[in-house]
PDB file of C-alpha atoms (C1' of nucleotides) in Angstrom:
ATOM      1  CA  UNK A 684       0.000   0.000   0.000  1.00 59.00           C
ATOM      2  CA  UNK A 685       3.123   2.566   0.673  1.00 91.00           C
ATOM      3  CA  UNK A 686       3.447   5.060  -2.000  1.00 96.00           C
ATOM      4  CA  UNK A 687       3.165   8.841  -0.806  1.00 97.00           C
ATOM      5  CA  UNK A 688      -0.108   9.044  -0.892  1.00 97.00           C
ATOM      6  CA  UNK A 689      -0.653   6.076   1.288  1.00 96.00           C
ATOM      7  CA  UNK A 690       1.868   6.748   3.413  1.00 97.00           C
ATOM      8  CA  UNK A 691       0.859  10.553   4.219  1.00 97.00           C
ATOM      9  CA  UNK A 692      -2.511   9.223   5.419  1.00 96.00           C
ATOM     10  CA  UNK A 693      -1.141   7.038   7.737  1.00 96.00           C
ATOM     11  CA  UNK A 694       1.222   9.486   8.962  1.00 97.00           C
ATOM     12  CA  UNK A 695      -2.341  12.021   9.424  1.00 97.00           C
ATOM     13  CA  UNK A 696      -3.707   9.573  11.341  1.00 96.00           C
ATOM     14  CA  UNK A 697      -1.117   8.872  13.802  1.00 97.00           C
ATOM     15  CA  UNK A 698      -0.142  12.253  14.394  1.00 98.00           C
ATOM     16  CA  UNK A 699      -4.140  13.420  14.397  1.00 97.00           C
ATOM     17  CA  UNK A 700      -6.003  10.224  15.608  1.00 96.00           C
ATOM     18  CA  UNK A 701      -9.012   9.071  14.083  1.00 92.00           C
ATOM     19  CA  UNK A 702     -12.086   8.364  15.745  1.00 91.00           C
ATOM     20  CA  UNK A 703     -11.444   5.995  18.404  1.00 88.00           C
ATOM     21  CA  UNK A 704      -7.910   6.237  17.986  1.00 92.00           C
ATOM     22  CA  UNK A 705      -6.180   9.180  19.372  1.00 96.00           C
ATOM     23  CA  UNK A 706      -2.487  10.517  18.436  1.00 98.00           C
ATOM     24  CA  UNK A 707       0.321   9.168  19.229  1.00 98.00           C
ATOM     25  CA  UNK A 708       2.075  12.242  19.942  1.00 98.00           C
ATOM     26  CA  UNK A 709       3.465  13.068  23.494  1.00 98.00           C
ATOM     27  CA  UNK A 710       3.196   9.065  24.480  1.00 98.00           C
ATOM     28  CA  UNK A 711       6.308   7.502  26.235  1.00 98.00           C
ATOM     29  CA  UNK A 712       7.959   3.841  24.897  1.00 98.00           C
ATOM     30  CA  UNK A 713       7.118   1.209  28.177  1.00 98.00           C
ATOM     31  CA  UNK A 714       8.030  -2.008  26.024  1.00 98.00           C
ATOM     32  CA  UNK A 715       8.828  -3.422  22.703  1.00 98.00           C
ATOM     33  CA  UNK A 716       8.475  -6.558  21.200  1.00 98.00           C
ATOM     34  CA  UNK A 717      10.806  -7.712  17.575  1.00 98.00           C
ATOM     35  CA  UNK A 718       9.325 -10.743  16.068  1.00 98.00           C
ATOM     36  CA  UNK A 719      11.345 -10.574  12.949  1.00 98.00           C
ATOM     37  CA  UNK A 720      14.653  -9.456  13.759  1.00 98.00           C
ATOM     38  CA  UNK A 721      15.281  -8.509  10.355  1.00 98.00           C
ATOM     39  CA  UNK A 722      12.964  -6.053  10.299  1.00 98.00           C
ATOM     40  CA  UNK A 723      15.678  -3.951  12.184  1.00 98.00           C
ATOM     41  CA  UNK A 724      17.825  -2.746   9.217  1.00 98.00           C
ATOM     42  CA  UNK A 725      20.386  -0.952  11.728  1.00 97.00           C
ATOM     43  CA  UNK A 726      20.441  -2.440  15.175  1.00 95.00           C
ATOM     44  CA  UNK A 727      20.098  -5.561  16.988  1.00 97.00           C
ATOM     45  CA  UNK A 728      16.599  -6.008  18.994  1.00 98.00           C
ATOM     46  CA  UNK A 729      18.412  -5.498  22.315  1.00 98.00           C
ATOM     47  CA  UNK A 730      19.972  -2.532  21.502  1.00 98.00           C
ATOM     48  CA  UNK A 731      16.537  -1.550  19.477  1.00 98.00           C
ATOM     49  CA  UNK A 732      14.517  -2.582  22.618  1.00 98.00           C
ATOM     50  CA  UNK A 733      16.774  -0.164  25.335  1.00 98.00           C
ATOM     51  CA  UNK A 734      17.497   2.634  23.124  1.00 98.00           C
ATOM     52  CA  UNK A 735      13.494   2.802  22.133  1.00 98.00           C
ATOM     53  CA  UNK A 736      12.413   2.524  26.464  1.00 98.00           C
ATOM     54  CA  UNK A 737      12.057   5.704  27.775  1.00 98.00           C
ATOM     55  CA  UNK A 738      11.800   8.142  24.867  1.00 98.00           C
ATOM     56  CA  UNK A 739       8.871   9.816  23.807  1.00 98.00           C
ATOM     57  CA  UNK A 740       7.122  10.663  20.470  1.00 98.00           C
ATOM     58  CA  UNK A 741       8.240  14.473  20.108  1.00 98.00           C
ATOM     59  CA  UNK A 742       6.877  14.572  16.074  1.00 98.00           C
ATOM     60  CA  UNK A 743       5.610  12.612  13.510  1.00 98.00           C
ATOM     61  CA  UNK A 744       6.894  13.124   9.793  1.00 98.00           C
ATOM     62  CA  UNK A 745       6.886  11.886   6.319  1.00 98.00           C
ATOM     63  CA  UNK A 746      10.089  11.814   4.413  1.00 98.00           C
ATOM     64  CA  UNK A 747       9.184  10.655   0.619  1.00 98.00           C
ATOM     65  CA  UNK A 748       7.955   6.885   1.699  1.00 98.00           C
ATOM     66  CA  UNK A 749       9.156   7.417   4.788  1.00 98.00           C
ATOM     67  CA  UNK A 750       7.301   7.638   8.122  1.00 98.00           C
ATOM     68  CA  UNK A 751       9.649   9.397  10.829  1.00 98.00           C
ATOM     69  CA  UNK A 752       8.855   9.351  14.417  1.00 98.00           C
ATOM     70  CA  UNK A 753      10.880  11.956  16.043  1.00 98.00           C
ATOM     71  CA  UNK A 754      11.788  10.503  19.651  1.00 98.00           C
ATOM     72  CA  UNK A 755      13.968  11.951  22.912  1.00 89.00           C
ATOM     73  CA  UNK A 756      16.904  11.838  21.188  1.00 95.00           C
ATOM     74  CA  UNK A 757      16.195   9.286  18.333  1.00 98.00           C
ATOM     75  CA  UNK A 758      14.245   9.199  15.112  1.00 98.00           C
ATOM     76  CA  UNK A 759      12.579   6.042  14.340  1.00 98.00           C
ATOM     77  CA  UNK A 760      12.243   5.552  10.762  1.00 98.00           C
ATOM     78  CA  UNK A 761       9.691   3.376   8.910  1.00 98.00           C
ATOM     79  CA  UNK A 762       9.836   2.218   5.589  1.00 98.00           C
ATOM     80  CA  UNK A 763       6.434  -0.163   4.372  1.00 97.00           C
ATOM     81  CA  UNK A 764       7.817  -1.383   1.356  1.00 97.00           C
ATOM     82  CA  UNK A 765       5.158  -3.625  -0.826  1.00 96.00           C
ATOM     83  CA  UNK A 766       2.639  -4.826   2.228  1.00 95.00           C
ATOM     84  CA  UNK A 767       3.717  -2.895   5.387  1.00 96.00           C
ATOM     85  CA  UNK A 768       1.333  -1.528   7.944  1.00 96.00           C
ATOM     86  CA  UNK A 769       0.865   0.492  11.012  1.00 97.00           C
ATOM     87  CA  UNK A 770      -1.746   0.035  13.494  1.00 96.00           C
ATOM     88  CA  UNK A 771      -2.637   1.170  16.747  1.00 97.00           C
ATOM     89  CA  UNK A 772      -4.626  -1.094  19.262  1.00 96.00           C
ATOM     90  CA  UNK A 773      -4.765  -1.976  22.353  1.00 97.00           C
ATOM     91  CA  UNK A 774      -1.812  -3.606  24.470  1.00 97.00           C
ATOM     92  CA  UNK A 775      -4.388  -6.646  25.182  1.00 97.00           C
ATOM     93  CA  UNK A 776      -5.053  -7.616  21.563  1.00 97.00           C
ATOM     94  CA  UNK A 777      -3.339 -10.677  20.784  1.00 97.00           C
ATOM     95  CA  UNK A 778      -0.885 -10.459  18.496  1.00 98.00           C
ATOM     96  CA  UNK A 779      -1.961 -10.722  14.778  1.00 96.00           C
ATOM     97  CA  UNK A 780      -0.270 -13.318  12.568  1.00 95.00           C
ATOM     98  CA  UNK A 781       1.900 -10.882  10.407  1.00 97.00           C
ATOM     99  CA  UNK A 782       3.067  -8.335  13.294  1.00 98.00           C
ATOM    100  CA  UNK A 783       6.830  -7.968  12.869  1.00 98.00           C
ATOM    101  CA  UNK A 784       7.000  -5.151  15.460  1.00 98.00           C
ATOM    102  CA  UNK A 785       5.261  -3.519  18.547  1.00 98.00           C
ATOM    103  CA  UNK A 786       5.893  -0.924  20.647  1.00 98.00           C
ATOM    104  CA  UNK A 787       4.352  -0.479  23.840  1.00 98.00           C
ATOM    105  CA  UNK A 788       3.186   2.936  25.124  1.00 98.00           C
ATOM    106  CA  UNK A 789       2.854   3.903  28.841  1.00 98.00           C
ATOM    107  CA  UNK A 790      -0.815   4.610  28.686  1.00 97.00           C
ATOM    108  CA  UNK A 791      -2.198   0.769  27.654  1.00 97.00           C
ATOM    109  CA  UNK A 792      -1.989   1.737  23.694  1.00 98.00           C
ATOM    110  CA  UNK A 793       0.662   0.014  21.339  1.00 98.00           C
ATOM    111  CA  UNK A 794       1.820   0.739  17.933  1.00 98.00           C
ATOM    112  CA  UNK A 795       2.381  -2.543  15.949  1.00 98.00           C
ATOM    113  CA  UNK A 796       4.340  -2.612  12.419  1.00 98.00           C
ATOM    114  CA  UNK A 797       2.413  -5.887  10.376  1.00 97.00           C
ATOM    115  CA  UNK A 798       3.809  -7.021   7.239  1.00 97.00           C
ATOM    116  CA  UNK A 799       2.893 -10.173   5.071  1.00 96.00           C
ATOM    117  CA  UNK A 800       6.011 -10.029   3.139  1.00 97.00           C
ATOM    118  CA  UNK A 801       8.770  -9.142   5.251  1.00 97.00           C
ATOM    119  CA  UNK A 802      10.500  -6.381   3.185  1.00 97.00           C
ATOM    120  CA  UNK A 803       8.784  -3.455   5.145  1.00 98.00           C
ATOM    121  CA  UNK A 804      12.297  -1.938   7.529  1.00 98.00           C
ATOM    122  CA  UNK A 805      13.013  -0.163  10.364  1.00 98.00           C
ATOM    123  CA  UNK A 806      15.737   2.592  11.307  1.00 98.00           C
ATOM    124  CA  UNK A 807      16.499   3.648  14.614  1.00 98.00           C
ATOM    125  CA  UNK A 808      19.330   6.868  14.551  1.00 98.00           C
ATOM    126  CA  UNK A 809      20.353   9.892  16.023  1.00 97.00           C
ATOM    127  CA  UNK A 810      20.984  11.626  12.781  1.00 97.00           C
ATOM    128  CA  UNK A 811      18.020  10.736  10.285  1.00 97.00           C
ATOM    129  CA  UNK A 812      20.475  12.197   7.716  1.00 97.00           C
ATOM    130  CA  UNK A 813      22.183   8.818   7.508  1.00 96.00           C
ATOM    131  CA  UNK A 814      18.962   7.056   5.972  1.00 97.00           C
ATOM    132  CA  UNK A 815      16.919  10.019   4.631  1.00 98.00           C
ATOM    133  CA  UNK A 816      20.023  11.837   3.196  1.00 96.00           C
ATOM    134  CA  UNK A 817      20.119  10.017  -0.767  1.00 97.00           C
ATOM    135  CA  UNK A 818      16.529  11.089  -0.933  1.00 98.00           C
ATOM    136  CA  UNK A 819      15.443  13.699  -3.954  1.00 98.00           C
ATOM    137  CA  UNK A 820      12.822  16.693  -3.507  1.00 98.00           C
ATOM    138  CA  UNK A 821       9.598  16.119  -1.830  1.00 98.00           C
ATOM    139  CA  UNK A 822       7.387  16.589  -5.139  1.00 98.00           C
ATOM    140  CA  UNK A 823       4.538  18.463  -3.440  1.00 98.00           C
ATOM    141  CA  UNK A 824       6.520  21.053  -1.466  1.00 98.00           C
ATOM    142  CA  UNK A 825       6.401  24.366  -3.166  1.00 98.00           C
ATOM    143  CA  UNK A 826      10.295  24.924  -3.297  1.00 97.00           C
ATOM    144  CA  UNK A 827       9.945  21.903  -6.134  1.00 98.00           C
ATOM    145  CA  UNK A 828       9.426  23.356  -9.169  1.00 98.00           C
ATOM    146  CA  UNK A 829       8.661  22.626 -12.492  1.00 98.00           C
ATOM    147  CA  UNK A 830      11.795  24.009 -13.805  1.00 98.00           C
ATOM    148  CA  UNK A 831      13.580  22.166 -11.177  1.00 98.00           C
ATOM    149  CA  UNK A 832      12.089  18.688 -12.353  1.00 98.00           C
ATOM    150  CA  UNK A 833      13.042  19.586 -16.467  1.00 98.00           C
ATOM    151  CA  UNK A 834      16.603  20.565 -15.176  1.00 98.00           C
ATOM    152  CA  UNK A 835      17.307  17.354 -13.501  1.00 98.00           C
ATOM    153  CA  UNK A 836      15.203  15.536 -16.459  1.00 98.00           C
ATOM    154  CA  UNK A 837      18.168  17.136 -18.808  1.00 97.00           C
ATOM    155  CA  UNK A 838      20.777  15.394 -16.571  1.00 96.00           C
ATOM    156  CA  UNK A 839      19.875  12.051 -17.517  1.00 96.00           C
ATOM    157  CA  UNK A 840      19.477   9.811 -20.583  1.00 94.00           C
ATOM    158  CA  UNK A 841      17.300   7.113 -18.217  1.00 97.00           C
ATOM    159  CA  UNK A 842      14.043   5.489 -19.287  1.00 97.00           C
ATOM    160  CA  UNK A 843      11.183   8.213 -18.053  1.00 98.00           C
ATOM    161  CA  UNK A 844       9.744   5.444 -15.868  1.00 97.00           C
ATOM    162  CA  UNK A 845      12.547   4.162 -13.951  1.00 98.00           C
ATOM    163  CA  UNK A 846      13.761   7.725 -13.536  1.00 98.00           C
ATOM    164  CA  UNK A 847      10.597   8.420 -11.505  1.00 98.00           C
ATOM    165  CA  UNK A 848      10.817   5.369  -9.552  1.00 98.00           C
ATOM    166  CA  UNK A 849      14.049   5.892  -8.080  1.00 98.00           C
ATOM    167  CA  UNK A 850      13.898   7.715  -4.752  1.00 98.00           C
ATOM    168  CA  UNK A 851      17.076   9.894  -5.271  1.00 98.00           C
ATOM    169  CA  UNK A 852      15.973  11.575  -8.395  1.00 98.00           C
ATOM    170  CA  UNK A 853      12.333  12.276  -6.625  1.00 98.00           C
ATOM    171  CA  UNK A 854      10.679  11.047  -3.284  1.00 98.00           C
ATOM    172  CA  UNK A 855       7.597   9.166  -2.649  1.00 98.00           C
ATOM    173  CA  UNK A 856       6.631   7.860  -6.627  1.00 98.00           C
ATOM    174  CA  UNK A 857       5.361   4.213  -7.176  1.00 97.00           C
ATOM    175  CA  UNK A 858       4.358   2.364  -9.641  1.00 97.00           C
ATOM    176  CA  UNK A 859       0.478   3.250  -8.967  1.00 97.00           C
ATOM    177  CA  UNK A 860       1.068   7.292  -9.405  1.00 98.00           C
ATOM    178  CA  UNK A 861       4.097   6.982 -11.867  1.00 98.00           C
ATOM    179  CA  UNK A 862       1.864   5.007 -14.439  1.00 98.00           C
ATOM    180  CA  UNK A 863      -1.023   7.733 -14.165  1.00 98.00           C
ATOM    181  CA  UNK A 864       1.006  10.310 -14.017  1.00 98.00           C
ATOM    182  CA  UNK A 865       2.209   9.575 -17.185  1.00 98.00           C
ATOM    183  CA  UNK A 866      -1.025   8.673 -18.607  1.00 98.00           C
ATOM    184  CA  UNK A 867      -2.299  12.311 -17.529  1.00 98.00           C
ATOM    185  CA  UNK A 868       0.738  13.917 -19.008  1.00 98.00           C
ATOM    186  CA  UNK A 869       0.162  12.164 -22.292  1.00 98.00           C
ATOM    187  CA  UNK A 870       4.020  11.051 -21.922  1.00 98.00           C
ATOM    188  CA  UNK A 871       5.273   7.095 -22.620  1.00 98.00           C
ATOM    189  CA  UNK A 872       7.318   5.161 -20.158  1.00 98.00           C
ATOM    190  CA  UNK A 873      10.206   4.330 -22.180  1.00 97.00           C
ATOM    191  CA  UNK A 874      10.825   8.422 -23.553  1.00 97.00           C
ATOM    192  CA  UNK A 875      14.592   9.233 -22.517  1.00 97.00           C
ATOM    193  CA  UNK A 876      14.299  11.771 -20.100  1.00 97.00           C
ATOM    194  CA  UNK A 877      16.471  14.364 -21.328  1.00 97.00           C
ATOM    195  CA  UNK A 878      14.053  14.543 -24.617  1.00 97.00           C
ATOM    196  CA  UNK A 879      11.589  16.602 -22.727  1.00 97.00           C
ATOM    197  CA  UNK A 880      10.927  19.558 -23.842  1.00 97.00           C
ATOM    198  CA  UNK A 881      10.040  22.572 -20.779  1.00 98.00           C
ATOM    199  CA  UNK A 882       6.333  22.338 -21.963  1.00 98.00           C
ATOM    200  CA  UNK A 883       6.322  18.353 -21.528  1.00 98.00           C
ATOM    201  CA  UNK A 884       8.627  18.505 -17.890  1.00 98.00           C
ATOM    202  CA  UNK A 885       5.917  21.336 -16.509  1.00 98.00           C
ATOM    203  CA  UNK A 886       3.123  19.489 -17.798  1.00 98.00           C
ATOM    204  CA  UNK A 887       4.559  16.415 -16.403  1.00 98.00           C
ATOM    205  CA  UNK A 888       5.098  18.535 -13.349  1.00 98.00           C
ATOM    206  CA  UNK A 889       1.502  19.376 -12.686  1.00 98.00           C
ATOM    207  CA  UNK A 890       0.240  16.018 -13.105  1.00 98.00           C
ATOM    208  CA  UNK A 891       2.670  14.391 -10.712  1.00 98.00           C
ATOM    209  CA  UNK A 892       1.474  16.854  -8.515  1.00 98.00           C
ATOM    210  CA  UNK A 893      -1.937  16.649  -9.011  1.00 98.00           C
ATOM    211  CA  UNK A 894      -2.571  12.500  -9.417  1.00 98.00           C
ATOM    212  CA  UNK A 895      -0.715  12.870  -5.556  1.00 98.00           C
ATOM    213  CA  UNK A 896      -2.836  15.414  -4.061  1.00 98.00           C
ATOM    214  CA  UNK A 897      -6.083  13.755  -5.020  1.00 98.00           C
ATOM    215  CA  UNK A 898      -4.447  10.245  -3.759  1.00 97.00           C
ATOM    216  CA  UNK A 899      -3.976  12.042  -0.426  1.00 97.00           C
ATOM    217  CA  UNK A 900      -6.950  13.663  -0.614  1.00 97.00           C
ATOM    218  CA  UNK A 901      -9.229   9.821  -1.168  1.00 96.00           C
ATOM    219  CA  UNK A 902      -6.739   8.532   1.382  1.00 95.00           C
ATOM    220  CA  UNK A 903      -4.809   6.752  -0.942  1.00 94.00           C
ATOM    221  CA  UNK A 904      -5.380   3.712  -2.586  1.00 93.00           C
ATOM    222  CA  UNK A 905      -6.143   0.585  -0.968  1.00 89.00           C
ATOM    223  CA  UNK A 906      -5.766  -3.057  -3.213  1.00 83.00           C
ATOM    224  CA  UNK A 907      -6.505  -6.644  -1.905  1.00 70.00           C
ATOM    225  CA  UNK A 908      -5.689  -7.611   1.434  1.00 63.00           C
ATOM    226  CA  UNK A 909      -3.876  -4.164   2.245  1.00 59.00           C
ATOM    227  CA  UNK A 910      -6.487  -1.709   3.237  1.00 61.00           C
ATOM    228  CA  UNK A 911      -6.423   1.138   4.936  1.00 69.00           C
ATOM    229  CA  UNK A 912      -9.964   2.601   3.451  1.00 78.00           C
ATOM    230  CA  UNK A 913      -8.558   5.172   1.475  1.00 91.00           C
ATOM    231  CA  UNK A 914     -10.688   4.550  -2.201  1.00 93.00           C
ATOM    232  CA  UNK A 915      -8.316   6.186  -5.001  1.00 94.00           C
ATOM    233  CA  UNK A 916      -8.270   2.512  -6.363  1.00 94.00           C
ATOM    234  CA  UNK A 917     -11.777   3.276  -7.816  1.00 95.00           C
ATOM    235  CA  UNK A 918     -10.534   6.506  -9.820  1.00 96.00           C
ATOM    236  CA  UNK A 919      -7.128   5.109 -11.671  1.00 97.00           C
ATOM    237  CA  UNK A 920      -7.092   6.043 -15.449  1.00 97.00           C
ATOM    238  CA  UNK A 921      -4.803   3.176 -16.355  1.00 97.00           C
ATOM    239  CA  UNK A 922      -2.757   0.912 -13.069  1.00 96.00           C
ATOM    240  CA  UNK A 923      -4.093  -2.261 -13.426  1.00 95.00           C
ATOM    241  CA  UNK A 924      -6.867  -1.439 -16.234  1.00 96.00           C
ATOM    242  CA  UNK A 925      -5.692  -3.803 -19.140  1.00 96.00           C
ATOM    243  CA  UNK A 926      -8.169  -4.149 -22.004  1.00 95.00           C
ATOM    244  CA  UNK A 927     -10.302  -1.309 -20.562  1.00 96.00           C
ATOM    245  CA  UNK A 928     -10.684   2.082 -22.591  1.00 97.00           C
ATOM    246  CA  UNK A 929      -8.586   4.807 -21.731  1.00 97.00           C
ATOM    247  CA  UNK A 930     -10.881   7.604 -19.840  1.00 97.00           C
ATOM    248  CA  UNK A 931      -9.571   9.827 -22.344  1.00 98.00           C
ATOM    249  CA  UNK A 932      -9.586   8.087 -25.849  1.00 98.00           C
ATOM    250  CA  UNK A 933     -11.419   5.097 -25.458  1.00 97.00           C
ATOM    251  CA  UNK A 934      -8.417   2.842 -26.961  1.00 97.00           C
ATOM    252  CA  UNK A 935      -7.937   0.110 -24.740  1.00 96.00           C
ATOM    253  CA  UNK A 936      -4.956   0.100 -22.155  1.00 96.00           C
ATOM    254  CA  UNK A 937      -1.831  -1.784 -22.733  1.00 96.00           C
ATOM    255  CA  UNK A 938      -0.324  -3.716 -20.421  1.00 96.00           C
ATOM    256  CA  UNK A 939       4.004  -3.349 -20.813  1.00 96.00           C
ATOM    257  CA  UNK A 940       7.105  -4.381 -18.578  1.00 96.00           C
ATOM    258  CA  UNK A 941       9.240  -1.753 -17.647  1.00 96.00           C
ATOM    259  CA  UNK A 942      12.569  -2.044 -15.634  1.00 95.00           C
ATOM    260  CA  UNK A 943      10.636  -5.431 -14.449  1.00 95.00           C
ATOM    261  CA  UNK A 944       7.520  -3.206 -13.227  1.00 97.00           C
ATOM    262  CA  UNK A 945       4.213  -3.843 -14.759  1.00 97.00           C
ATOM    263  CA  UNK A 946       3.117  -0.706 -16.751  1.00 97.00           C
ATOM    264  CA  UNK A 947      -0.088   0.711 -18.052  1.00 97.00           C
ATOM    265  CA  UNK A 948      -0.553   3.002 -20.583  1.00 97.00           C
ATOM    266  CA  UNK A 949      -3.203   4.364 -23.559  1.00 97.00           C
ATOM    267  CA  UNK A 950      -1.078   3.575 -26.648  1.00 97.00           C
ATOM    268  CA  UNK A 951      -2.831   6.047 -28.177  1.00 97.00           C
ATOM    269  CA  UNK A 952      -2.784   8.937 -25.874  1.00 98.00           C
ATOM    270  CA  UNK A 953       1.133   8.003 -24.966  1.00 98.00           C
ATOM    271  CA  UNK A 954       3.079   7.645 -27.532  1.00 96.00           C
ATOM    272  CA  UNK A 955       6.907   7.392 -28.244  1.00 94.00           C
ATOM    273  CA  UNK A 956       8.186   9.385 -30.720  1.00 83.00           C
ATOM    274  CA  UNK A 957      10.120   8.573 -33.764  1.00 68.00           C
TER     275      UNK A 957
ATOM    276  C1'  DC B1407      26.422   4.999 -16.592  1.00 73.69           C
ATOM    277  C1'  DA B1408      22.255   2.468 -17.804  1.00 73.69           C
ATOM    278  C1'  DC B1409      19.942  -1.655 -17.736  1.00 73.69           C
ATOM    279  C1'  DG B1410      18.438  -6.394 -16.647  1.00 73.69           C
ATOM    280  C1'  DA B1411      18.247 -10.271 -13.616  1.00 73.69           C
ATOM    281  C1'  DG B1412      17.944 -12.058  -9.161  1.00 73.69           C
ATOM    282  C1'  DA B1413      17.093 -11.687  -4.262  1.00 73.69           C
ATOM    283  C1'  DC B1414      14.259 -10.705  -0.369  1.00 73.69           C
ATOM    284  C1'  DC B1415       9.031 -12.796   1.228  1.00 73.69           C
ATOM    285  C1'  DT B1416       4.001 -14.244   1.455  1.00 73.69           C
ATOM    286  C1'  DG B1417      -0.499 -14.292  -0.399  1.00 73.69           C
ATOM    287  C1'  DT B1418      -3.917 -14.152  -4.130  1.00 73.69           C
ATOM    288  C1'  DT B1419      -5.422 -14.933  -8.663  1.00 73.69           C
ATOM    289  C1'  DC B1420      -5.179 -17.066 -13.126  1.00 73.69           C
ATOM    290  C1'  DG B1421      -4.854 -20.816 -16.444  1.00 73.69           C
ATOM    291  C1'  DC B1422      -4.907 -25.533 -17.445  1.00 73.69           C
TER     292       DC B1422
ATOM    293  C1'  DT C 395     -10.934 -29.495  -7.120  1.00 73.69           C
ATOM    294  C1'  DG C 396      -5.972 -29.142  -7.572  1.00 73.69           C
ATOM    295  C1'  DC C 397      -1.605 -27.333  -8.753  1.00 73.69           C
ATOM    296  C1'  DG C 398       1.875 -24.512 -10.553  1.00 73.69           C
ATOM    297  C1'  DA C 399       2.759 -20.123 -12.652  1.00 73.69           C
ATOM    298  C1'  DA C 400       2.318 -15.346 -12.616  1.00 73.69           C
ATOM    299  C1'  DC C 401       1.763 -11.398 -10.237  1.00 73.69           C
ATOM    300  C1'  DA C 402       1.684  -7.817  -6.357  1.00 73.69           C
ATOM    301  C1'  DG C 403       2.010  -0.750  -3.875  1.00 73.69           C
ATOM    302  C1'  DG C 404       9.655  -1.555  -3.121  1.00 73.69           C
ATOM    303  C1'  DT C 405      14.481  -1.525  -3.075  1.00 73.69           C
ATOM    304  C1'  DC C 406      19.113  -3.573  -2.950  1.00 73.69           C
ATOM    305  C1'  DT C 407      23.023  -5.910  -5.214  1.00 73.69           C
ATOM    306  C1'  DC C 408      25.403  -7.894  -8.844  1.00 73.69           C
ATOM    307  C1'  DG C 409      26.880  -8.607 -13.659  1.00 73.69           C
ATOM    308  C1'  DT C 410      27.241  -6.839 -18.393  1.00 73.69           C
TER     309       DT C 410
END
DNA sequence: CACGAGACCTGTTCGC
DNA sequence: TGCGAACAGGTCTCGT
């Protein structure tokens, strides 16, 4: 479920509350429990476990796909990967079959980290800089422009797709917003990035932009057994719509591969030149 | 440097 | 019904 969208909801809700839930902000670390031990990607659990006791949660963050827990003097760092979830319950509830993680709060509440497939990791540091520091811009904070994003398109000769996809060139794209991104912006997957011209980067620009906002704004998009009850799965123009028409066109969408990752596109609407 | 394959994992869906 | 293949929101590492 973790691409920005997704992740910035969860990040609302734990900093906000929800009804019935209430923030996690201000509550102090009694106990924690690591059953996966690999799910640590930078300590052992006993140093994990009495580093985390004690400390406090001073701020909750996102960081690209990122959610950062600000502690004492910590930062605990979560990274969902492909099926990775945070819930809050109550200390009592027995453990559910895919928790990898839990941390106990003073106050009765727990925060547990479940994850089907295992690839979901944790980072516990004083200086967030050493995990968060290969990250590129934040795509919806307004000191990312579009001229920014067509002067580091012109810096590379990479695939358009797999140059959105990687986290150093921008923060918090998947392979859910990339593909109708793309699709919006009328640009195909495989276009070498440094072809754009200014008028293609802002328009690709404003659609990134905009296909994330309205993710956040339907609480992202929740497939199969990951829910979270966001409902932007129900308004995609072309992820996982092969054989349907294009919103746009009516040309039915194409199913590709793309640096291994399943693309969609109109074939019609997106075309590569020459 | 850019790209592809393989690894890390489990669960669901699809095709025969 | 059963069984294996394909596929899944991500990222790292290795070889060419």
């Amino acid at each position: 479920m973790p691409e920005l969208p997704e992740v910035e909801t969860i990040c609302r809700i734990l900093r906000e509350g929800q009804p019935g839930i209430p923030s996690l902000l201000g509550k102090i670390i009694a106990g924690v429990q690591v059953l996966w031990p690999r799910t640590l990607a930078n300590c052992s659990p006993d140093e994990f476990r009495e580093r985390l006791i004690g400390q406090s949660i001073q701020v909750i963050d996102r960081r690209g796909k990122f959610l950062l827990f600000q502690l004492s003097p910590d930062t605990l760092m979560v990274h969902l990967r492909m099926s990775g979830d945070l819930l809050v319950e109550a200390v009592s509830t027995p453990l559910a079959l895919h928790h990898r993680l839990t941390i106990d709060f003073q106050d009765g509440l727990r925060l547990s980290f479940n994850d089907a497939r295992k690839f979901g990791r944790v980072w516990l540091s004083a200086d967030p800089g050493e995990v968060l520091g290969s990250l590129g811009p934040e795509p919806l904070d307004p000191s990312f422009t579009a001229l920014d994003l067509y002067q580091r398109l012109q810096t590379s000769h990479r695939q358009l797709k797999p140059l959105l996809l990687d986290q150093s060139f921008l923060a918090g794209l998947g392979n859910i917003y990339t593909d109708e991104a793309l699709h919006l912006a009328h640009l195909h997957p495989l276009m070498p990035s440094n072809e754009l011209t200014l008028s293609q980067a802002e328009r690709l620009w404003r659609r990134i932009r905009q296909v994330l906002e309205e993710g956040i704004r339907r609480q992202g998009a929740s497939i199969d057994w990951v829910y979270r009850g966001g409902d932007f799965q129900n308004y995609f123009r072309v992820y996982q719509r092969t054989g349907e028409p294009c919103p746009e066109c009516g040309t039915p969408i194409q199913r590709l591969v793309v640096g291994q990752r399943g693309t969609h596109i109109c074939p019609n609407c997106q075309v590569l030149q020459r």
